[in-house]
XYZ file of C-alpha atoms in Angstrom:
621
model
C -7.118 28.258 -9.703
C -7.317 26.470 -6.220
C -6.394 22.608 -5.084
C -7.199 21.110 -2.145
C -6.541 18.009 -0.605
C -9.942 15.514 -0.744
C -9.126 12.317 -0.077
C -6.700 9.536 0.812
C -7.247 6.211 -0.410
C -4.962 4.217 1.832
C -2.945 0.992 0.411
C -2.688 -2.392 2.412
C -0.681 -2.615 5.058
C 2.894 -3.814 4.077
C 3.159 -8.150 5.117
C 6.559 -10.551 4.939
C 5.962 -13.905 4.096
C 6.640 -16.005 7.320
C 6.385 -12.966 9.500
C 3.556 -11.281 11.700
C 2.073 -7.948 10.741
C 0.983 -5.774 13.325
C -2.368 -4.171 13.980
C -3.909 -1.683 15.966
C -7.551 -0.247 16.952
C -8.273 2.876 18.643
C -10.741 2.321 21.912
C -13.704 2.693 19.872
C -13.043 0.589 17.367
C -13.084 3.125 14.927
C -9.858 3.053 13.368
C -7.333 0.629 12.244
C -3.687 1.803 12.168
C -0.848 0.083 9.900
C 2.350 0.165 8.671
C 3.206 0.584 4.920
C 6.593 1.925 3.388
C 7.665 4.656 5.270
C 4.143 5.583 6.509
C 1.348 4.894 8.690
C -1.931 4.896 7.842
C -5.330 5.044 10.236
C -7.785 4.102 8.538
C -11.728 4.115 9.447
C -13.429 0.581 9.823
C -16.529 1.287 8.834
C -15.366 2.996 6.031
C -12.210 2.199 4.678
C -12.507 4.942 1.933
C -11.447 7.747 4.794
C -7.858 7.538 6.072
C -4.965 9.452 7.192
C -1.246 9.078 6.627
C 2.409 10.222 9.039
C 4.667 10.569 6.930
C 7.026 11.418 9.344
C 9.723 8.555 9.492
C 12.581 8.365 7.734
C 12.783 4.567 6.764
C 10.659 1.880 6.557
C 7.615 1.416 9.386
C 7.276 -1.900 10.871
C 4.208 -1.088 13.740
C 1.575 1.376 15.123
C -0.351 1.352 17.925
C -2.804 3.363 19.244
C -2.318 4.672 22.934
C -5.374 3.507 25.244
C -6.504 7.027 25.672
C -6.646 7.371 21.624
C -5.039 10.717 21.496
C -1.927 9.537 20.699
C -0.170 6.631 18.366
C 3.385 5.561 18.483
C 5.409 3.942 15.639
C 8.019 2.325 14.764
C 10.944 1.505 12.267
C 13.227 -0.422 10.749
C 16.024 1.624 12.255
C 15.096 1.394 15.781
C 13.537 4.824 15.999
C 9.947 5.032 17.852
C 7.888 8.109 17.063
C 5.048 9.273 18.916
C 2.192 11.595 17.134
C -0.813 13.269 17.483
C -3.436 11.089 16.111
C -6.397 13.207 16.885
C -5.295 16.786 15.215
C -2.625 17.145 12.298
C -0.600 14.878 13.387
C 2.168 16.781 15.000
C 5.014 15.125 16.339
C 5.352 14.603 20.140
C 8.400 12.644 20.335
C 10.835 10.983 18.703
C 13.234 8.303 20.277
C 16.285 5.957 19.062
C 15.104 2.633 21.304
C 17.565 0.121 19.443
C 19.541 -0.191 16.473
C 17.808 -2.650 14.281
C 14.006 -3.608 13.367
C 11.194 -2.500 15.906
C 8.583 -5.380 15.539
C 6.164 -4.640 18.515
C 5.083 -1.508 20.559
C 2.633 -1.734 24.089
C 1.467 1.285 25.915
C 0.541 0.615 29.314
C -2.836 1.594 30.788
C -2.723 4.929 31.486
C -1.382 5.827 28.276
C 1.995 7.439 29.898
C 4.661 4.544 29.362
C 5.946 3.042 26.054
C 7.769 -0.387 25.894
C 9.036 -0.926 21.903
C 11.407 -4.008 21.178
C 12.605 -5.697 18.217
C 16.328 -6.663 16.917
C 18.702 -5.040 18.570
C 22.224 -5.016 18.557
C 22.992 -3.560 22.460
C 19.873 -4.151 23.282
C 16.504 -5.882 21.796
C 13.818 -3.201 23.544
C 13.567 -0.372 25.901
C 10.577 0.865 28.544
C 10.411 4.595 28.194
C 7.817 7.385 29.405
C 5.919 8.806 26.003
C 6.286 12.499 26.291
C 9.574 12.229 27.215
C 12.016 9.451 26.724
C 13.108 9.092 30.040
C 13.765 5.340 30.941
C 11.288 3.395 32.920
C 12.870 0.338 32.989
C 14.765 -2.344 31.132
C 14.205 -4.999 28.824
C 16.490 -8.308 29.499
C 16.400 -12.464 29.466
C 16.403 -12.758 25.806
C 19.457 -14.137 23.787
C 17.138 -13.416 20.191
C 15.200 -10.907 18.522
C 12.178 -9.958 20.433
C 9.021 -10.398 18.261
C 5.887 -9.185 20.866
C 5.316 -7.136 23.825
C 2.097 -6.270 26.089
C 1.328 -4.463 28.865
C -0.993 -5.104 31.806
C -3.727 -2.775 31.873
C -4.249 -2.485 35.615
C -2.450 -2.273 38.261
C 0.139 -3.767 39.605
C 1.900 -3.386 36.054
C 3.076 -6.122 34.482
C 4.686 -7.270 31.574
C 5.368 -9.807 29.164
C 7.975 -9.925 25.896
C 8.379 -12.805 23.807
C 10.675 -13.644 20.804
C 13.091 -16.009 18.655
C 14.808 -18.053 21.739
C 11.560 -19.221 22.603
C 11.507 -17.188 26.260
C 8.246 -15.841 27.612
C 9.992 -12.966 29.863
C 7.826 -11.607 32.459
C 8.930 -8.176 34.167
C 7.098 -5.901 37.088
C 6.463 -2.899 36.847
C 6.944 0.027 37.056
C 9.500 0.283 36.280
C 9.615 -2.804 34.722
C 12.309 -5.199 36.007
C 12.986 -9.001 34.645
C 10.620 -11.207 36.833
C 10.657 -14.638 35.272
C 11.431 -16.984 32.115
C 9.673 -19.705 30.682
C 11.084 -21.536 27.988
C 9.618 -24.942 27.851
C 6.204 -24.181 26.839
C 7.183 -23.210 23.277
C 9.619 -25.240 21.144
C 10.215 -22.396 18.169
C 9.626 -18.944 17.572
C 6.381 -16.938 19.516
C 5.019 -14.365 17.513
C 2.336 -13.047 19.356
C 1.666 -12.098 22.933
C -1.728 -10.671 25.058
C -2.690 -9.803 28.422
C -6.980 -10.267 28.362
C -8.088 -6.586 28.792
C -9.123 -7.510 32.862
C -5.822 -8.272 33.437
C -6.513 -12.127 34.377
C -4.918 -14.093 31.666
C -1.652 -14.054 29.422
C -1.518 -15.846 26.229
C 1.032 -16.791 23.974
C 0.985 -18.147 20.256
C 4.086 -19.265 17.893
C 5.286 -20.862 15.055
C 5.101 -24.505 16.885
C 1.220 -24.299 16.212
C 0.721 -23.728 20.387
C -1.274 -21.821 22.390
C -0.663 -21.034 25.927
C -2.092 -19.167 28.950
C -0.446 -17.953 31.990
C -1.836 -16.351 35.353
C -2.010 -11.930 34.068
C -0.587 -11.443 37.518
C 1.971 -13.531 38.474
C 3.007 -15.059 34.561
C 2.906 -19.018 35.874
C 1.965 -21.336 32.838
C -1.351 -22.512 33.720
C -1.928 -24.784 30.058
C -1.926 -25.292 26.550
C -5.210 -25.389 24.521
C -6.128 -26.003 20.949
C -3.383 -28.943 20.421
C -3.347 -29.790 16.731
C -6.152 -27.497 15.948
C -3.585 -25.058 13.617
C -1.983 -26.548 10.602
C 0.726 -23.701 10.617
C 2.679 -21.233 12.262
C 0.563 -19.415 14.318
C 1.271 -15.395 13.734
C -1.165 -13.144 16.219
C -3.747 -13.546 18.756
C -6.141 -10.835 19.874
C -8.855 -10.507 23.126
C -12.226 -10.014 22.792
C -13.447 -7.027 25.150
C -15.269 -9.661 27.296
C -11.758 -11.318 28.164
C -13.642 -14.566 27.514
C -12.407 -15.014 24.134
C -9.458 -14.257 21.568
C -8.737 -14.999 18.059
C -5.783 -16.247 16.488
C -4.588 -16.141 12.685
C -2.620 -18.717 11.572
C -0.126 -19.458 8.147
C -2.647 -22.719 7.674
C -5.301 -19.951 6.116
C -7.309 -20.238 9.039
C -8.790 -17.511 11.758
C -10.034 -19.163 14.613
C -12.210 -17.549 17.630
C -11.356 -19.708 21.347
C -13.422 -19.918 24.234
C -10.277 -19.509 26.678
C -11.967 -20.942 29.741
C -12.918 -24.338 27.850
C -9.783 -24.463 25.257
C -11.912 -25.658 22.490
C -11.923 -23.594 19.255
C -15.786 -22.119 18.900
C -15.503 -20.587 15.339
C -13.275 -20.919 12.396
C -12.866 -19.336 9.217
C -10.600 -20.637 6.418
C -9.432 -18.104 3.601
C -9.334 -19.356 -0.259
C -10.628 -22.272 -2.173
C -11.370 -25.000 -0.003
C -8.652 -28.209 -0.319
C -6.238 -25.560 -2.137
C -3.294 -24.543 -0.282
C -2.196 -20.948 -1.235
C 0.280 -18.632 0.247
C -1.213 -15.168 -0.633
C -4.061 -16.387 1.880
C -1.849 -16.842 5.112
C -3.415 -14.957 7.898
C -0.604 -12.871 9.486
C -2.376 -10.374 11.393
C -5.335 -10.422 13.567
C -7.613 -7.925 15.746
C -10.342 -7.884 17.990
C -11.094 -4.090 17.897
C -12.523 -3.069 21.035
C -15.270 -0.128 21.490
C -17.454 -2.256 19.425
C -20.977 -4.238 20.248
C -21.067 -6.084 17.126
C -17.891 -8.776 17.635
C -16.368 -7.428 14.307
C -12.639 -9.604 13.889
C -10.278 -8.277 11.573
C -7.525 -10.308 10.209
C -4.587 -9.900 7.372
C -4.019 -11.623 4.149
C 0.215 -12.059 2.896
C -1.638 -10.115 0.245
C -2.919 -7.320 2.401
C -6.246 -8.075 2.073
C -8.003 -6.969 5.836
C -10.783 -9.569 5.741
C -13.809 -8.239 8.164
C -15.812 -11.545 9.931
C -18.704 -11.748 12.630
C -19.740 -14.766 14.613
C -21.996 -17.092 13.509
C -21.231 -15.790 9.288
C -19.434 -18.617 7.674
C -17.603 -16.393 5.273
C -16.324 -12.809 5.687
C -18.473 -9.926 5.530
C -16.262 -7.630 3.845
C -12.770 -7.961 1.983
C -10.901 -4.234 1.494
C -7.831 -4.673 -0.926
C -5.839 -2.409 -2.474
C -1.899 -1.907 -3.657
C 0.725 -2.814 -1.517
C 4.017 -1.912 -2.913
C 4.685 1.527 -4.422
C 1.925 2.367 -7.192
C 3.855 2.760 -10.444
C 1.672 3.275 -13.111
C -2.418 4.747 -13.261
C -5.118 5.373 -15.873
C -8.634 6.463 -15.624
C -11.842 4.627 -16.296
C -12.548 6.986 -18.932
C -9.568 5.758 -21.026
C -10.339 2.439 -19.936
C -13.833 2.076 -21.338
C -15.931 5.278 -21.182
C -16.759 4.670 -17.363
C -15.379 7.771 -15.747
C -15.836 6.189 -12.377
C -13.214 3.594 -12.426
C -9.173 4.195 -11.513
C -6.663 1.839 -12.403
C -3.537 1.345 -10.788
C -0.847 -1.003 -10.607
C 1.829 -1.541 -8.401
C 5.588 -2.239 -7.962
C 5.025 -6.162 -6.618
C 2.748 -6.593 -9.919
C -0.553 -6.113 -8.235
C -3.316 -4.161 -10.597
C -6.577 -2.976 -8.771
C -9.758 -1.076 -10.318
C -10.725 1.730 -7.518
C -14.500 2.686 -7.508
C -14.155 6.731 -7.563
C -17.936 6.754 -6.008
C -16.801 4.567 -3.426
C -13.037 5.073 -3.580
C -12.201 0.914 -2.740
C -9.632 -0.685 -4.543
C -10.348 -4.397 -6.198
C -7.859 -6.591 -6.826
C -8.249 -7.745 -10.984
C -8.387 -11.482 -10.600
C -6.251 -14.005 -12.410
C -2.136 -14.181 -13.119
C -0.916 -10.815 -12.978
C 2.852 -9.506 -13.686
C 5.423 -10.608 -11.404
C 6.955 -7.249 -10.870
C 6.391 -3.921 -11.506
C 3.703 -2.550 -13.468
C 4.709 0.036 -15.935
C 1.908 1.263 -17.938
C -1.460 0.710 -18.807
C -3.256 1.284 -22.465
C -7.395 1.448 -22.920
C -9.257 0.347 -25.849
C -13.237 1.045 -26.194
C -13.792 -2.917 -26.307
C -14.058 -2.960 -21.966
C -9.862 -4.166 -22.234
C -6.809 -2.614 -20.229
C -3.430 -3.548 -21.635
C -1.009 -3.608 -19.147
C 2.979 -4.229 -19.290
C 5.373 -4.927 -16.431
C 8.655 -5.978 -15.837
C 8.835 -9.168 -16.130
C 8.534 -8.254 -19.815
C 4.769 -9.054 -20.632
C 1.703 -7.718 -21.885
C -1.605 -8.936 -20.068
C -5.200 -8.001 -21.132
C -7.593 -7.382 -18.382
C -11.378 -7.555 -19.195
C -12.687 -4.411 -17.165
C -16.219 -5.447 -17.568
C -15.790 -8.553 -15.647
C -12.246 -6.736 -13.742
C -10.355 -10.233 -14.514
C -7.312 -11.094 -16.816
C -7.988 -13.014 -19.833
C -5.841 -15.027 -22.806
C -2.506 -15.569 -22.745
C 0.307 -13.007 -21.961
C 2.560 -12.049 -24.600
C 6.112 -12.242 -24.020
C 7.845 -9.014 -24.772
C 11.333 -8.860 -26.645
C 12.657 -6.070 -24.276
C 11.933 -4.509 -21.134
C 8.775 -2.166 -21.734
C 9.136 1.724 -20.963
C 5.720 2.486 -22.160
C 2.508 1.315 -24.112
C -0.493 3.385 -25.906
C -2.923 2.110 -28.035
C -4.504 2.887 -31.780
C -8.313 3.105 -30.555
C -10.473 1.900 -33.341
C -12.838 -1.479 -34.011
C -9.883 -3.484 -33.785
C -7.614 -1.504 -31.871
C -3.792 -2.119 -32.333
C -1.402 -2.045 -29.167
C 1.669 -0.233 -29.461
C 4.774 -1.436 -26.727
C 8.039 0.449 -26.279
C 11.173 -1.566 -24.894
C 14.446 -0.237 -24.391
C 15.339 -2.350 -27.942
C 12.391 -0.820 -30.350
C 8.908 -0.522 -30.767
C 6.269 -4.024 -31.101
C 2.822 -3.183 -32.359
C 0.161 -6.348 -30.988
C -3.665 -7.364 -31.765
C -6.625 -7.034 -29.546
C -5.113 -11.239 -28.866
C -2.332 -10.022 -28.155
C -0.316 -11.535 -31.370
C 2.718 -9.851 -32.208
C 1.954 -7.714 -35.510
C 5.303 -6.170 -36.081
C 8.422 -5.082 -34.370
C 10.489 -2.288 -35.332
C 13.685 -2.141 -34.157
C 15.091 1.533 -33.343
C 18.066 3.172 -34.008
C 17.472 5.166 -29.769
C 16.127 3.275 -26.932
C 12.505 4.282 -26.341
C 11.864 5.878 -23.174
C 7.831 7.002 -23.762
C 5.581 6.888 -26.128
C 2.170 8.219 -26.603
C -0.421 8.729 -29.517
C -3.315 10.582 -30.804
C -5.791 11.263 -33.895
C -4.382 14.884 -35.857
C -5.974 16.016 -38.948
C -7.513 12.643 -40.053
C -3.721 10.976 -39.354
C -2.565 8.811 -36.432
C 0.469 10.112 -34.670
C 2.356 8.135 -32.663
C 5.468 9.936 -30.690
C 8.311 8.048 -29.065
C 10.392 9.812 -26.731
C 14.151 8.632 -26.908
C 17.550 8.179 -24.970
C 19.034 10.426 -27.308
C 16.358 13.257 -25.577
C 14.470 13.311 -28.669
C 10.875 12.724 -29.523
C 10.076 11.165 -32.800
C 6.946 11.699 -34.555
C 4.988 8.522 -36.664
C 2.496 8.028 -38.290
C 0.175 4.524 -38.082
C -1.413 2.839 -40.962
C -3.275 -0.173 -40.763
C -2.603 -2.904 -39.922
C 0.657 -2.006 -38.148
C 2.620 0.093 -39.963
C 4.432 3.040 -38.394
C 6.147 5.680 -40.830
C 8.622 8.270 -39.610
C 6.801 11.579 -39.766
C 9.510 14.409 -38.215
C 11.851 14.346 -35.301
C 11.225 17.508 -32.510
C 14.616 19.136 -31.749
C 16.994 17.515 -28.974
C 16.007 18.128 -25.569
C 18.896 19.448 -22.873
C 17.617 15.786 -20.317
C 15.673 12.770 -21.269
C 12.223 12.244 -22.059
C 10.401 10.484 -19.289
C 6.755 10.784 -20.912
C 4.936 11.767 -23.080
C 1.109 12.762 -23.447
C -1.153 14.274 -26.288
C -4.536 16.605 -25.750
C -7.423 15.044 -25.941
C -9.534 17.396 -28.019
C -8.729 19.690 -31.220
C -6.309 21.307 -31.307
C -4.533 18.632 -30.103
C -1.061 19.436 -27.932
C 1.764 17.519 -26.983
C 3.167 17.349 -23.623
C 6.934 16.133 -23.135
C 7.790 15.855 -19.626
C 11.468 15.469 -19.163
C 14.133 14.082 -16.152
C 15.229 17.865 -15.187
C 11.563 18.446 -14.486
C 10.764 21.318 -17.376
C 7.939 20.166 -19.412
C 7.556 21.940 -23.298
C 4.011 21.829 -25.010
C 4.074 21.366 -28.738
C 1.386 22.470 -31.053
C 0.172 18.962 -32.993
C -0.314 21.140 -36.887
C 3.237 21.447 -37.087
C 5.044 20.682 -34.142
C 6.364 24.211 -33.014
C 6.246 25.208 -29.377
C 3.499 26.520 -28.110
C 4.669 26.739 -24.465
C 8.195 25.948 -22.681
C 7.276 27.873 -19.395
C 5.739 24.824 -17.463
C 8.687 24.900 -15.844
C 8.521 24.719 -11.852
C 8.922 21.096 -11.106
C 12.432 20.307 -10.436
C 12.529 16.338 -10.491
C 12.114 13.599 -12.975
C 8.648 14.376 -14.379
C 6.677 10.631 -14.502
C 3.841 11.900 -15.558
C 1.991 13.911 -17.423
C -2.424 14.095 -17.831
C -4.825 16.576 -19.605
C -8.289 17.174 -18.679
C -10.899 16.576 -20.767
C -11.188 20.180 -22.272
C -7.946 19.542 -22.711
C -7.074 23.890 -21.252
C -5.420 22.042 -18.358
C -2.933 19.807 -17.430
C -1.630 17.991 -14.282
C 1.577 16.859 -13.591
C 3.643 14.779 -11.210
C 7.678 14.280 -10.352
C 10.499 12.835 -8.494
C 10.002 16.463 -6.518
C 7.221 15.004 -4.646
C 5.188 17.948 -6.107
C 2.180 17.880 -7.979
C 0.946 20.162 -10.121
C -1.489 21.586 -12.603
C -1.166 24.074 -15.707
C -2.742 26.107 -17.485
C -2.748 25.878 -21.673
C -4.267 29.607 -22.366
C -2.273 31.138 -19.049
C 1.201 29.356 -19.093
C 2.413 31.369 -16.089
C -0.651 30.221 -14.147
C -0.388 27.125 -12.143
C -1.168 25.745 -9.007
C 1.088 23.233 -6.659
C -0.011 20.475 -4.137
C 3.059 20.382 -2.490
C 4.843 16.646 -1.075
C 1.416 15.281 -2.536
C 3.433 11.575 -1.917
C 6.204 11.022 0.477
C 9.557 9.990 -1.806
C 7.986 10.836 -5.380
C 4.921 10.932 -7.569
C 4.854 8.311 -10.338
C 1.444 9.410 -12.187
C -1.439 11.526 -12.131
C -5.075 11.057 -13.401
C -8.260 13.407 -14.056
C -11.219 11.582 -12.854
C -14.689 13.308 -11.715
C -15.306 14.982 -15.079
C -12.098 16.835 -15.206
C -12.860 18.228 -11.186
C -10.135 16.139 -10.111
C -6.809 15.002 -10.154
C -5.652 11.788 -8.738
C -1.838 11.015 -8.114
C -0.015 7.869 -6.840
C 3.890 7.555 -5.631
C 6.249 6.083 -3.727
C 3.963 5.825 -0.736
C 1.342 3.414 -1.781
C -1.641 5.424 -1.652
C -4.052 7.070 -4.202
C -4.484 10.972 -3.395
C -7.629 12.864 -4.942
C -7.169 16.926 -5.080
C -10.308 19.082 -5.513
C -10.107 21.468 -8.159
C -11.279 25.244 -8.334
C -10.895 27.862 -10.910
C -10.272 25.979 -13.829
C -12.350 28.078 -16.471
């Protein structure tokens, strides 16, 4: 057996409300580079489907930006530390550098891709100007009293500077090395967010939460005016250049992205995000970029949502929307399950998002309507085109795959839910597990039953056995307890497996006769369990070392892939115990499920990290 890495389907990049993101393009406008968790992702424009991902900070990212030459990105983090890594090969590291001891919220490389200034909030200092391949100072950042929330760098020469932040100060330095030049603190009455030199050099311009815009001489930093009065509603969060230096665009919290002609001041294109005359936060634009390289004028801006919305001059409406998790994806199921569409992924996500993915296109879609509030924590599939999902904020939502939208009303759950399967038939029955019992629910999603248990569930899963319906509920009391169903929702203690040495964390049955069960527990062995009479039919699946969170057969059901708190994922074999295979740190921080999908020639896993990974599978027969 073989597994190899295939793909890499890249989340959104991570957004606070009331707070720029950061973008970046390489110098052909190729590639888009992000921050998200504790990793950074480059992703390709044209097609979003093929990414990469550095995993190589420690805490959360905050920026990334691509060096002018486009060999070379540097990032940043929450703890001050700048890294700077081959973007071109595998990504080694080239340097790493403590700039300051808080936030980094900005990063600008200066023209000949050789100096580094990173700033952000700072205890001793809010920034620092440094040489890339080496750290060494190459000047100082000074004049502000605040957090520093933008830097750029003047492309040609003489170098020049410009930092902006909190205390409302425009600092402009010379360079290099960069010394403190001027201050201007009039022009802007609250925070600026955003700050660009135009790519010849000539102009500066500025952009902030007091709705401004302002442009300065590129050489010398002397205000020269304010455009666009009144134009933006909102806080103003980022402002990129066109190539031509005769335009930028700016993105603003009033759901607007506008396009300026900056030597007449008057606004010459605007888009506005959401239904018109409804105002809606998950539609404030806090990132924007004009990626340069390119001939056809693509803009790409940033939804509080993550969605990267793609526009072109002259198109009232964007071209092209990519979406996709943003928080840590937490629970996964395949299109298969879902409705008997093997092409279609599920996932949902730790702020309550759920997306379908497309596995022929791999791009996410966000399922429309009221979703959970927190995280997602399972999903169920019914052959009527429904997904049952449950989350933390104790509900059960149906989602109409068919039309990818959620439908009726959620039921409120009586506990929080560790798990949900479902009893597949014309009218399908949905079983829920809280940490108080077990609740058994209509297609409508009206309550049926509700058993109260003597152990708090921890997993549950079901299957068809010898005409019967089991149902098995893993337990705090590291047992799994075997039911049986009987219409219309009655569950019947069947037999009990013996105690486990650690909890079980899930729980999954074969798909095809002979059926197995699968109990994955928190020290990371997993035992197999024939289904006639519930005696062992393997206990050496036994390499992962972590909490196991998941737990998938293929189709055949002669193989099964796994996924744990060890990072690690792997897959089994049912006829050769001792035979496995490993894709080793498959997701930075921990995998949380795993998912055959391509006929039973893949495996997909999600973590920690946000993204959806699809490994290529050899050997299997």
């Amino acid at each position: 057996m073989s597994i190899l890495a295939d793909a890499i389907w890249a989340p959104g990049p991570s957004t606070t409300r009331g707070l720029p993101t950061k973008l970046s393009t390489d110098h052909r406008g190729e590639r888009i580079a992000y921050a998200n968790n504790k990793s950074i992702f480059l992703r390709n424009i044209d097609n979003p489907s093929i990414s990469t991902q550095y995993t190589g900070h420690k805490s959360r990212t905050s920026v990334a930006k691509f060096a002018p030459s486009g060999f070379y990105v540097a990032s940043g983090d929450v703890s001050g530390m700048v890294r700077v890594w081959d973007c071109v090969g595998e990504g080694a590291t080239k340097g790493e550098y403590q700039i300051i001891s808080g936030c980094i919220n900005d990063i600008a490389w200066d023209g000949d891709s050789q100096r580094i200034i990173a700033v952000g909030d700072g205890k001793q200092r809010l920034g620092h100007c440094i040489t890339y391949d080496s750290g060494n100072s190459v000047g100082e950042i000074m004049g502000h009293s605040a957090q520093i929330n933008a830097v750029a760098i003047r492309q040609q020469r003489p170098l020049r500077a410009a930092t902006a932040g909190n205390d409302t100060n425009m600092v402009f330095y010379h360079g290099a090395p960069f010394k403190f030049n001027t201050s201007l603190n009039v022009e802007h009455t609250s925070t600026i967010y955003g700050v660009e030199f135009s790519p010849d050099g000539n102009l500066l311009v500025t952009v902030g939460s007091d709705k401004r815009i302002w442009l300065y001489d590129g050489k010398t930093g002397e205000a020269k005016r304010q455009i666009g009065e009144g134009e933006h509603k909102g806080s103003i969060f980022s402002v990129s250049w066109a190539r031509d230096s005769k335009k930028f665009v700016t993105a603003s919290a009033d759901q607007t992205v506008k396009i300026w002609d900056a030597e007449s001041g008057k606004a010459v294109q605007s888009w506005r995000l959401g239904e018109e005359g409804v105002v809606n936060v998950s539609y404030h634009q806090v990132g924007v970029v004009w990626p340069a390289g390119r001939t056809d004028g693509l803009v790409m801006s940033l939804n509080l949502d993550g969605d990267l919305n793609y526009f072109a001059e002259g198109k009232e409406t964007p071209i092209r929307v990519v979406q996709g998790n943003q928080g840590n994806i937490t629970a996964i199921a395949t299109g298969e399950d879902v409705s008997g569409k093997s092409e279609t992924l599920w996932t949902g996500s730790f702020e309550g998002r759920i997306c379908s993915w497309d596995v022929s296109t791999c791009l996410a879609e966000k399922v429309d309507g009221q979703s959970h509030k927190s995280l997602v924590s399972g999903f169920a599939a019914t052959p009527q085109n429904r997904i049952y999902s449950v989350g933390w904020d104790d509900t059960l939502r149906t989602v109409d795959s068919s039309a990818n939208t959620f439908i009726g009303e959620a039921a409120k759950l009586g506990g929080q839910p560790r798990g949900i399967t479902a009893v597949l038939g014309k009218e399908s029955v949905i079983i829920v597990a809280t940490h108080k019992g077990l609740e058994l629910y209509d297609s409508s999603n009206q309550k049926l039953n509700e058993i109260t248990t003597q152990y708090a569930p921890t997993a549950i899963a079901t299957a068809e056995v010898d005409g019967e319906t089991h149902v098995a509920v893993g337990g705090d009391d590291k047992t799994v307890h075997i039911y049986t169903f009987s219409l219309p929702a009655t569950l019947t203690p069947k037999t009990s497996l013996p105690p486990h040495t650690s909890s079980i964390t899930c729980l999954s049955y074969s798909p095809s006769p002979p059926a197995h069960l699968a109990v994955g527990t928190s020290s990371g062995p997993i035992l197999v369990y024939k289904t006639s009479d519930y005696s062992i039919a393997t206990n050496r699946w036994s390499a992962q070392i972590g909490r196991v969170t998941g737990i998938a057969w293929n189709p055949a059901g002669t193989h099964a892939a796994s996924g744990a708190m060890d990072t690690h994922v792997y897959v089994w074999s049912l006829e050769k115990p001792g035979k496995r295979i490993q894709a080793a740190h498959a997701h930075k921080e921990g995998v949380n499920g795993v998912a055959w999908i391509d006929g039973g020639k893949k495996v997909a896993s999600v973590g920690w990290d946000a993204a959806v990974k699809v490994w290529k599978l050899g050997g299997l027969a």
